[in-house]
Structure formats: structure tokens, C-alpha cells
């Protein structure tokens, strides 16, 4: 596949995904949406329709004529790594995220039980403690230097926490968490790339294999002595005939870990970056901590950790005057929908007390994020503790360093410092 293809007339007349887009995609979304509600672009997986409006994104995500089965885009037209990619694609195509009814409905039911409100609430003390430990460690390291040396919030908190929490939910040993962080990063780098390269594909495949080997060793132990974790729930569902063992079960394990790790990390990083770059909002939250739940939702809207998802057209249809053929790939741009002026007053403004809140950041319809409640609770715990312990926190770096992943938007580093006044 070519690295960058020239978009045809109708898009922007220039590549969409470039350095400026990765640093700040919102002006490009605005330009796209002002140019029209739907665009064809060759830049994504060899060709896809881009949708920018909130109403369209929601409609497509709720419309069964748009299938979630889209992993074929990873292998389409690729001759460079067929063996590696096809086994990767084969396994991931069994994951909940990429299934349609009835398989989706069956597996979602099994997994929903593991995300019941009481299960999620039960994780709160563990998360409070884990956050406290990470903040203690960051504080100690910073103080050991010259009083308040800058430290990287991503390394100190945002990167290690989500994997710990998902590992706890799934019943994965603490000793495996560092491996999981690396494996999950490799999967996200591949899945998030608009045109993944050969090296990205090779690493993702190797990491997926390593992850599968880990679960293949864990599953027999859970079958023998199930606990109250999510992996145990899956093996009990397997015994009850609700889910197939082998690839179907492995695919859910790999997906859960990967789906909740990169995304939550980026909510914590993007959210803190947004708050600290808007000191009046930070102050307001200090003064009115009861605004925190709304603030977390606004941070999700303002800079979504997932910028777009994909759907495959199952039947020929016309959308905004464009003929969409069976098999066409459609990318609902979540990041653009969250800044749609038809849905939000002053959409580019961060307002933690926004009255027209809510967002597309967790998706919509049958595939709406299963981990949403867990994420919201986790983010409220993190921001709550940070606000209480580090009221004088401020940005310590020059320009923010954004990663190169157009789907999973996140910071490579977030240097911060806790001082009396920034
Ligand atoms: C689905 C975003 C955290 C597990 C989704 C979807 C989005 C999303 C947009 C829908 C994708 C689509 O329709 O194509 C996020 C964001 C998160 C987050 C922004 C954090 C900031 C989590 C966590 C977990 C998780 C913590 C698990 C521990 C899943 C799963 C699905 C999903 C399993 C697939 C659901 C289905 O297909 O029925 N997420 N997610 N997510 N998410 Fe999340």
C-alpha cells in the first residue's frame, strides 16, 4: 500500500493525515465538515467515506445496514506480510468489536455480566489505592530531585494505571502487567494506523501471539478453579455453551485488554493536558469539585481518545446524495462529531459546566463501549486525587508531544510540575 495517497477532489485537495492533523485534528474536521457532510478519501485503508456530523455518526452507528465486520481492511491489497496479517486478522475478526448480530448479541451478553454496576463499583477501592500509590511515587521522585522537578504524567500515572485496572478486572497476575502494556501498545499502533506499515504489522502479530500464549496458559487454571474475575466468567460461559473455547474466547481476552488500555490512558493524558491549558477551568474545578463527573465527560468530548471508528456498508444506499456500494468502508469521525456546531454551542470551547454535554466518544448503538462506566469512575478517581493533592499543577513542557496514531489520539509525554502558582 502507498504511504500517502492523494485524495480525490471533494475532500480537501491535500492529505488529511499529516503532522498538523496529528497535533490538532479539529481544524481539519471543521474544514471537512464545512466542505460537505460526506467525503471519499483514499488515505484510509485504500479508500473510505468520512462522516463528520454528529447526527450522521450516531445514525450510522445505530443502523444495522452498516456492519462492524471491517478487519478485512487490514489485509486488503497487501502483499507484504500476508501470513502474519491474515492470522492476526482471523483472530481479531472474532472479537466483539468486529461482530454483528447474532454473534455480537450472544457474546455481548456474556461480557455485560462482567461489567455490571456492582462489579465496577467493587473496583473503586482498588483504583483509589493504585492511584494513591502512583501519585506517591511520582511525588517522591519529583521531591528527591530539586523540590519540584517536572515529571511525566503519562509515565507516572496515565500509562501504568489502566493496564493495572483491566488486569485486576480480568484476573491477570501483576507480574504480567508490563508485558501486557507493551503488547497492547503494539496492537494499538497497528490497528490505529491509517495505512499500517510492515514493521507495525509484524510487531502486532508477534505481540498478539505472545498475548495468546499467556491466555492459553491462564485459561486451564481458571477452568479448574474459577474466581470472580472476567476471564473466569468467560470460561464458565464456555462450559455453559454460551461462547466457544479456542479462538473465540482468546479473541475476547485480547480485545478487552487492548480496547481499554490505550483509550483510558489517552483520556487521562488528553484530559489533564486540556485542563492545564485552560487554567480558569482548572481553578473552577478546584473550587467546585462537585463538577468533576461533568468535567470528565466534557474532557472526553473535547479531545476524544478514539477519533474514529469504521463500518462496512452491507447494502447499496444513498447518503447525502452519494451512492455507497456494498462493501464500502465508512469512517464515522467521532472527533469531528464531538465538535459539531449543530450539536454543541461553541464546540471548540472547553466548558466543564457545559449544559449541552455528552459525546460520541464511547460510540453509540449495539457496540457502545462496554467499559464506559469503568472508565468514567477511573478518570474521576484520578482527576479527583490529582486536584486534591496537586492544586498547583501546571504544564512544564513546551509544545505537547502527540503520538502518530490518528485513531487513538494521545500524548507521548505530559511533563508537569506542582508549584504554588504556575
Ligand atoms: C467499544 C471508546 C474504554 C472495552 C468502544 C467503542 C468506542 C470506545 C468508541 C465503540 C467502537 C465502535 O462502535 O466501533 C472507549 C474510550 C474509552 C474506552 C474512549 C476510554 C476513555 C474501555 C475500557 C474497556 C473497553 C476500559 C474494557 C475494560 C470496549 C469493548 C468494546 C468497546 C469490549 C466493544 C463493544 C462491542 O462491540 O459491543 N469503546 N472505550 N473500553 N470498548 Fe471502549
XYZ file of C-alpha atoms and ligand atoms in Angstrom:
465
model
C 0.000 0.000 0.000
C 1.180 3.527 -0.670
C 2.164 5.588 2.349
C 0.058 8.606 1.399
C -2.392 8.754 -1.475
C -3.687 11.974 -2.962
C -7.323 12.458 -2.047
C -9.667 12.975 -4.980
C -11.450 16.292 -5.500
C -14.231 16.686 -2.958
C -12.037 16.139 0.097
C -9.607 18.930 0.995
C -7.321 18.817 -2.031
C -4.477 17.970 0.345
C -3.644 14.948 2.504
C -5.752 14.763 5.647
C -3.385 12.905 7.980
C -0.217 14.983 8.266
C 1.832 16.365 11.156
C -0.532 19.312 11.679
C -3.521 16.941 11.805
C -1.852 14.709 14.378
C -1.044 17.757 16.519
C -4.566 19.182 16.208
C -7.144 17.395 14.029
C -10.006 19.787 14.809
C -9.354 22.493 12.164
C -9.235 19.727 9.531
C -12.516 18.261 10.747
C -14.058 21.726 10.610
C -12.770 22.269 7.064
C -14.110 18.857 6.010
C -17.485 19.466 7.585
C -17.786 22.927 6.030
C -16.945 21.403 2.630
C -19.776 18.876 2.991
C -21.167 16.117 5.216
C -19.503 13.187 3.410
C -16.141 12.775 1.678
C -14.316 9.997 -0.056
C -10.645 9.689 0.930
C -8.032 7.240 -0.396
C -5.883 7.854 2.651
C -7.656 5.387 4.911
C -7.263 1.671 4.205
C -7.117 2.248 0.461
C -10.377 4.229 0.409
C -13.204 5.132 2.777
C -16.136 7.513 3.227
C -15.629 10.051 6.000
C -18.596 11.353 8.010
C -18.227 14.465 10.145
C -21.672 15.326 11.521
C -22.837 14.234 14.946
C -26.243 13.176 13.623
C -24.683 11.073 10.814
C -22.142 9.419 13.087
C -24.905 8.436 15.505
C -27.190 7.255 12.699
C -24.545 5.021 11.120
C -23.516 3.501 14.457
C -27.156 2.574 15.134
C -28.026 1.357 11.634
C -27.640 -2.420 11.062
C -27.057 -1.783 7.338
C -23.558 -0.746 8.449
C -21.645 -3.822 9.593
C -18.954 -3.830 12.280
C -17.024 -6.521 10.335
C -14.191 -4.493 8.948
C -10.967 -6.271 9.791
C -10.608 -7.189 6.105
C -9.365 -3.610 5.566
C -6.146 -4.594 7.347
C -5.282 -7.255 4.777
C -6.894 -5.774 1.666
C -4.449 -5.235 -1.220
C -1.465 -6.216 0.922
C 1.196 -8.492 -0.412
C 3.882 -7.563 2.090
C 3.007 -9.703 5.097
C 0.108 -11.973 4.181
C 0.829 -14.820 6.643
C 1.325 -12.590 9.647
C -1.572 -10.350 8.842
C -4.079 -12.964 7.902
C -3.709 -14.889 11.174
C -3.925 -11.606 13.095
C -6.972 -10.593 11.139
C -8.556 -14.038 11.527
C -8.331 -13.961 15.311
C -9.403 -10.331 15.740
C -12.361 -10.769 13.392
C -13.872 -12.971 16.179
C -13.648 -10.131 18.743
C -16.876 -8.489 19.938
C -15.920 -5.115 18.475
C -15.944 -6.544 14.945
C -19.013 -8.803 15.130
C -22.610 -8.318 14.032
C -25.768 -9.934 15.451
C -26.402 -12.712 16.326
C -22.794 -13.485 17.401
C -22.365 -9.956 18.741
C -25.550 -10.195 20.831
C -24.548 -13.585 22.260
C -21.022 -12.562 23.292
C -22.012 -9.087 24.473
C -24.479 -10.730 26.868
C -21.688 -12.828 28.364
C -19.365 -9.846 28.728
C -22.071 -7.467 30.012
C -22.310 -9.622 33.134
C -18.670 -8.842 33.877
C -19.312 -5.081 33.658
C -22.399 -4.908 35.893
C -22.551 -1.733 38.035
C -21.789 -3.621 41.260
C -18.719 -5.273 39.681
C -17.427 -1.885 38.559
C -18.199 -0.219 41.903
C -16.335 -3.053 43.608
C -13.153 -1.965 41.819
C -13.248 1.562 43.282
C -11.162 0.848 46.430
C -8.512 -0.910 44.346
C -8.347 2.012 41.898
C -8.221 4.609 44.708
C -5.299 2.743 46.237
C -3.480 2.199 42.940
C -3.808 5.902 42.047
C -2.603 6.898 45.505
C 0.481 4.704 45.127
C 1.301 6.083 41.685
C 0.914 9.688 42.881
C 3.043 8.961 45.972
C 5.758 7.540 43.764
C 5.669 10.494 41.342
C 5.716 12.953 44.238
C 8.645 11.199 45.911
C 10.661 11.078 42.666
C 9.956 14.738 41.968
C 10.871 15.823 45.518
C 14.064 13.716 45.514
C 15.359 15.941 42.786
C 15.244 19.659 43.452
C 11.985 20.085 45.290
C 9.557 20.015 42.398
C 11.259 18.769 39.263
C 8.888 18.237 36.336
C 7.681 14.683 35.892
C 5.924 12.913 33.052
C 2.271 12.294 33.965
C 1.977 9.731 31.164
C 4.793 7.567 32.539
C 3.895 8.161 36.166
C 0.115 7.620 36.057
C -1.697 7.515 32.704
C 0.301 4.640 31.223
C 0.559 2.213 34.177
C -2.902 2.684 35.710
C -5.320 1.427 33.008
C -3.450 -1.829 32.491
C -3.445 -2.457 36.251
C -7.183 -1.883 36.418
C -8.060 -4.105 33.455
C -5.678 -6.763 34.715
C -7.489 -6.672 38.066
C -10.885 -6.932 36.336
C -9.678 -9.849 34.218
C -7.715 -11.614 36.936
C -4.295 -11.269 35.295
C -1.261 -11.558 37.561
C 0.576 -8.343 38.477
C 3.818 -9.857 37.148
C 2.419 -9.938 33.599
C 1.292 -6.319 33.515
C 4.445 -4.834 31.993
C 4.303 -7.361 29.144
C 0.669 -6.516 28.583
C 1.463 -2.830 28.313
C 3.958 -3.498 25.509
C 1.694 -5.988 23.689
C -1.262 -3.674 23.887
C 0.795 -0.728 22.557
C 1.858 -2.833 19.567
C -1.740 -3.783 18.778
C -2.930 -0.171 19.066
C -0.116 1.085 16.830
C -1.162 -1.338 14.104
C -4.939 -1.053 14.458
C -4.787 2.731 14.752
C -2.644 3.357 11.664
C -4.480 4.637 8.582
C -2.030 2.703 6.357
C -0.149 0.305 8.667
C 3.430 -0.483 7.635
C 5.077 -3.911 7.507
C 7.024 -3.472 10.741
C 3.871 -2.385 12.580
C 2.090 -5.489 11.271
C 4.961 -7.766 12.285
C 5.138 -6.379 15.821
C 1.360 -6.503 16.284
C 1.294 -10.121 15.164
C 4.180 -11.091 17.472
C 2.529 -9.351 20.426
C -0.840 -10.918 19.736
C 0.803 -14.340 19.675
C 2.569 -13.655 22.964
C -0.706 -12.472 24.498
C -2.498 -15.598 23.257
C 0.237 -17.811 24.716
C -0.266 -16.081 28.063
C -4.030 -16.657 27.990
C -3.612 -20.248 26.798
C -1.622 -20.883 29.967
C -4.082 -18.972 32.192
C -7.347 -20.432 30.858
C -6.834 -24.054 32.056
C -6.098 -22.725 35.553
C -9.302 -20.682 35.544
C -11.269 -23.657 34.208
C -10.007 -25.718 37.118
C -10.569 -23.065 39.787
C -12.728 -20.181 38.573
C -12.645 -16.935 40.571
C -14.848 -13.839 40.281
C -12.797 -12.224 37.505
C -13.737 -11.679 33.865
C -11.592 -14.498 32.470
C -13.299 -16.901 34.897
C -16.664 -15.598 33.717
C -15.624 -16.376 30.142
C -14.579 -19.946 30.929
C -17.837 -20.516 32.822
C -19.720 -19.218 29.772
C -17.665 -21.605 27.652
C -18.712 -24.505 29.893
C -22.351 -23.387 29.550
C -22.038 -23.364 25.747
C -22.534 -19.585 25.515
C -19.154 -18.904 23.995
C -16.790 -21.141 22.020
C -13.423 -22.042 23.528
C -10.322 -21.594 21.389
C -10.075 -18.568 19.072
C -13.451 -17.061 20.040
C -12.524 -16.956 23.715
C -8.952 -15.828 23.078
C -10.145 -13.020 20.807
C -12.311 -11.557 23.609
C -9.429 -11.695 26.097
C -7.019 -9.933 23.730
C -9.624 -7.361 22.701
C -10.642 -6.440 26.247
C -7.130 -5.723 27.274
C -6.303 -3.741 24.234
C -9.643 -1.840 23.991
C -9.468 -0.461 27.496
C -5.798 0.308 27.874
C -4.759 2.800 25.196
C -8.134 4.566 25.341
C -8.161 5.169 29.096
C -4.524 6.216 29.077
C -5.352 8.845 26.491
C -8.401 10.108 28.355
C -6.180 10.714 31.386
C -3.423 12.366 29.326
C -5.585 14.380 26.904
C -7.887 15.362 29.759
C -5.144 16.662 32.041
C -3.466 18.442 29.128
C -6.785 20.154 28.281
C -7.461 21.158 31.885
C -3.981 22.542 32.500
C -4.060 24.524 29.261
C -7.288 26.153 30.483
C -6.279 27.437 33.941
C -9.679 29.075 34.556
C -11.370 25.680 34.125
C -8.793 24.041 36.403
C -9.469 26.705 39.053
C -13.210 26.282 38.671
C -12.877 22.546 39.274
C -10.722 23.217 42.348
C -13.398 25.493 43.729
C -16.340 23.270 42.764
C -15.232 19.622 42.886
C -18.859 18.542 42.509
C -18.425 19.477 38.836
C -15.971 16.581 38.376
C -18.332 13.997 36.774
C -19.484 16.568 34.187
C -15.888 17.715 33.698
C -14.730 14.182 32.830
C -17.496 13.905 30.226
C -16.530 17.278 28.779
C -12.862 16.235 28.590
C -13.956 13.136 26.682
C -15.877 15.303 24.236
C -13.242 17.979 23.904
C -10.388 15.666 22.899
C -11.670 12.160 22.301
C -9.224 9.284 22.876
C -10.883 7.439 19.945
C -11.069 9.742 16.935
C -12.935 7.487 14.527
C -14.312 4.019 14.086
C -15.299 2.050 10.993
C -18.278 0.300 9.449
C -18.794 -1.700 6.257
C -21.820 -0.979 4.023
C -23.928 -4.152 3.624
C -26.407 -2.923 1.042
C -26.301 -0.214 -1.612
C -27.661 3.074 -0.240
C -27.570 6.811 -0.811
C -26.260 9.152 1.883
C -26.232 12.919 1.337
C -26.530 12.302 -2.404
C -23.582 9.864 -2.548
C -24.032 6.292 -3.656
C -22.482 3.949 -1.101
C -21.855 0.493 -2.515
C -21.973 -2.829 -0.697
C -18.542 -3.415 0.864
C -17.575 0.279 1.042
C -15.808 1.310 4.231
C -17.344 4.219 6.190
C -15.441 6.043 8.934
C -17.712 7.882 11.392
C -15.376 10.622 12.670
C -16.108 10.673 16.403
C -13.651 13.534 16.978
C -15.473 15.651 14.388
C -18.947 14.747 15.712
C -17.875 15.914 19.179
C -17.120 19.376 17.766
C -20.186 19.652 15.526
C -21.609 23.206 15.855
C -25.061 21.829 15.018
C -24.921 19.773 18.242
C -22.812 21.895 20.628
C -22.771 25.627 21.360
C -19.218 26.907 20.885
C -17.914 23.367 20.271
C -14.226 24.342 20.385
C -14.595 25.766 23.880
C -13.723 23.597 26.894
C -16.509 24.138 29.421
C -16.607 21.753 32.365
C -20.080 23.000 33.290
C -21.480 22.630 29.757
C -25.256 22.209 29.655
C -25.371 20.588 26.208
C -22.856 17.903 27.266
C -22.485 14.262 26.316
C -20.393 12.984 23.430
C -19.851 10.289 20.837
C -16.578 9.257 22.486
C -17.913 5.892 23.680
C -19.706 5.277 20.388
C -23.423 4.539 20.131
C -25.808 1.689 19.322
C -25.098 -2.014 19.838
C -21.333 -1.552 20.100
C -21.415 1.314 22.606
C -18.378 0.980 24.851
C -18.805 -1.776 27.409
C -16.140 -0.176 29.606
C -17.702 3.307 29.764
C -18.780 3.181 33.426
C -15.408 1.788 34.484
C -13.589 4.488 32.538
C -15.676 7.309 33.991
C -15.126 6.054 37.523
C -11.395 5.601 36.952
C -10.993 9.087 35.465
C -12.993 10.679 38.293
C -10.751 8.955 40.843
C -7.563 10.079 39.074
C -8.585 13.698 38.473
C -10.130 13.900 41.954
C -6.908 12.786 43.647
C -4.735 14.976 41.404
C -6.892 18.027 42.157
C -6.735 17.448 45.894
C -3.053 16.616 46.107
C -1.570 18.856 43.432
C -3.669 22.028 43.251
C -0.651 23.898 41.883
C -0.084 21.513 38.999
C 0.901 23.117 35.717
C 2.350 22.185 32.346
C 6.126 22.024 32.336
C 6.885 21.271 28.685
C 6.921 23.435 25.596
C 4.572 22.165 22.851
C 2.671 18.961 23.651
C 4.146 15.837 22.028
C 1.322 13.962 20.287
C 1.670 10.382 19.061
C 1.343 9.488 15.382
C -1.795 7.380 15.730
C -4.796 9.052 14.038
C -7.367 6.803 15.770
C -6.015 6.588 19.308
C -5.154 10.233 19.871
C -2.761 10.612 22.768
C 0.347 12.241 24.145
C 3.772 10.647 24.103
C 4.675 12.606 27.231
C 2.999 15.158 29.508
C 5.621 16.948 31.622
C 4.002 18.646 34.617
C 5.168 20.339 37.788
C 3.413 21.020 41.083
C 4.095 24.556 42.274
C 2.325 27.099 44.426
C 1.474 29.269 41.405
C 2.117 28.498 37.750
C -16.267 -0.242 22.323
C -14.254 4.041 23.276
C -12.568 2.305 27.496
C -13.894 -2.103 26.131
C -15.907 1.072 22.261
C -16.321 1.981 21.217
C -15.737 3.173 21.465
C -14.974 3.038 22.686
C -15.847 4.432 20.627
C -17.256 1.653 20.051
C -16.494 1.284 18.817
C -17.382 1.024 17.633
O -18.605 1.166 17.693
O -16.821 0.667 16.597
C -13.620 3.934 24.508
C -12.993 5.025 25.187
C -12.516 4.549 26.376
C -12.850 3.144 26.432
C -12.887 6.442 24.640
C -11.776 5.221 27.483
C -11.527 6.515 27.519
C -12.821 0.970 27.521
C -12.492 0.072 28.606
C -12.842 -1.183 28.200
C -13.424 -1.063 26.875
C -11.851 0.493 29.934
C -12.710 -2.504 28.903
C -12.129 -2.747 30.018
C -14.626 -1.959 24.976
C -15.208 -3.088 24.263
C -15.893 -2.550 23.176
C -15.721 -1.111 23.231
C -15.092 -4.550 24.644
C -16.681 -3.317 22.124
C -18.129 -3.326 22.493
C -18.970 -4.005 21.447
O -18.513 -4.188 20.325
O -20.114 -4.368 21.772
N -15.107 1.739 23.160
N -13.520 2.813 25.277
N -13.403 0.255 26.506
N -14.956 -0.796 24.333
Fe -14.342 1.024 24.872
